[in-house]
Amino acid sequence: MIHVQIASEVTADGVRGARWVLLEAAEPPPSDAVDTRATAVAAPAVASQSSGPAPASMGRDSVADGLRLRVLKALVMVLGLGAALWTAAVQIGPPAPAATPHVLPVLPPPAAPAPVPTVPASAVVPQSAADTPAVPASAGLPRLTALL
Amino acid sequence: MPTPPTSQPPATLPWHDEADVLGVRIRVHFFDPAAADAAPDFVGRQLPILAGSGATLLAPEGQRQPYRAGALLAQPDAVLAHGDGLLCLTYKGGDGRLVQRALWQMQWRVDVMLQCIASAMAVAGQTQRPTAALWRGANLLAQFDPGVAALECLATNVSAARHYWRALQVVSPAQLAAFCEPRLRALPGLAATAAGIGSVAVRDDSVPD
């Protein structure tokens, strides 16, 4: 810290009434000690009509800061996108596999119809003449319906 | 019995008016520009109130030496040795307008005042001598007596101002003043004095308006 004394009063013989204040010490400078651009800015527009001093051009530190900021932004975006995809996968489910070309399932060939068992005449249960109607002579074909 | 030595009080200067603005006591002295410009020496021309005093320039007239304290770098218009201390004077860059005695507070520029104080801080920090901040206009000489709030605001915001302005290593008084002015205005109790309220008039009618 740097001690600074600002005189509060000027007299005919000198100054008096110093007020103390501490200034931060400067950071260790790089190879070039004085920033000439800042010196040019210090050239006064002390009482000028301009609205304010123009900022000094960006130095190496500012460029490095800008790159670092861009990297951080990209990293945050990637992490956010990844989190969004993971959340969607958990809640909705993973996306369906890629659809194969539409192919109709191959149906098995129709099975050969099973032979209808012929019921011999002797196996027919005798029934009363009133129940069973007269069977015509052409009743050699198997009966497909059953008498309930 | 020996008589105790009597210490003479320091001769006060004939200030015409004073006021408090943003925690800074301002003392002003009005003078005739033509008479001041006719003075043969630098002190008589730029510091009419100190004409005939022992104040001397530390550098040839017109040469602006850099003064650095920490990250604050200033190039005041003139630095004079006066007694045990220094005078940091700003007089260039003005618009040349005459300031009316009754309206000087209304026309006062706070940024100019803070720049002068910041320049004095840089000079005092490098030389380690008490330094007074002064500003010379077309017909007015002002001396600034910053209060604790104003000094602390300037001193503690040097790094912040440097980062704000993206300065490589140092910040100028103009940059520091522009950064600190809104902060000073926001401090409670100081905003009311920004418009010159609270003036303590010490009028001397011998100097015409």
XYZ file of N, CA and C in Angstrom, chain B residues 22-23 148-154 157 180-193:
72
model
N -20.022 17.117 -3.274
C -19.708 15.684 -3.240
C -18.596 15.367 -2.244
N -18.687 15.969 -1.057
C -17.719 15.663 -0.023
C -16.379 16.344 -0.206
N -12.997 12.597 3.656
C -12.597 11.197 3.778
C -13.324 10.338 2.755
N -14.605 10.603 2.572
C -15.395 9.769 1.652
C -14.871 9.866 0.221
N -14.593 11.091 -0.221
C -14.106 11.276 -1.586
C -12.727 10.652 -1.757
N -11.858 10.859 -0.791
C -10.511 10.287 -0.893
C -10.554 8.767 -0.909
N -11.327 8.187 -0.044
C -11.398 6.726 0.020
C -12.025 6.169 -1.250
N -13.006 6.859 -1.758
C -13.632 6.371 -2.991
C -12.618 6.343 -4.125
N -11.844 7.400 -4.256
C -10.833 7.436 -5.314
C -9.741 6.407 -5.069
N -10.803 2.555 -5.592
C -11.389 2.151 -6.867
C -10.400 2.211 -8.023
N -15.490 6.957 -10.628
C -15.864 7.215 -9.228
C -17.020 8.210 -9.087
N -17.235 9.063 -10.064
C -18.251 10.102 -9.893
C -19.628 9.520 -9.583
N -20.136 8.537 -10.331
C -21.453 8.011 -9.966
C -21.458 7.331 -8.614
N -20.355 6.748 -8.229
C -20.301 6.113 -6.913
C -20.330 7.135 -5.786
N -19.666 8.260 -6.010
C -19.726 9.317 -5.017
C -21.132 9.890 -4.923
N -21.767 10.047 -6.065
C -23.121 10.606 -6.056
C -24.092 9.672 -5.342
N -23.781 8.380 -5.362
C -24.683 7.411 -4.731
C -24.477 7.328 -3.232
N -23.401 7.902 -2.733
C -23.164 7.819 -1.289
C -24.182 8.675 -0.547
N -24.720 8.167 0.531
C -25.712 8.959 1.275
C -25.075 10.195 1.877
N -25.808 11.286 1.762
C -25.331 12.539 2.345
C -24.510 13.381 1.421
N -23.998 12.788 0.334
C -23.167 13.566 -0.582
C -23.952 14.057 -1.772
N -25.015 13.329 -2.141
C -25.777 13.709 -3.327
C -26.387 15.091 -3.167
N -26.761 15.449 -1.960
C -27.381 16.753 -1.748
C -26.406 17.880 -2.004
N -25.106 17.608 -1.880
C -24.124 18.660 -2.096
C -23.642 18.708 -3.518
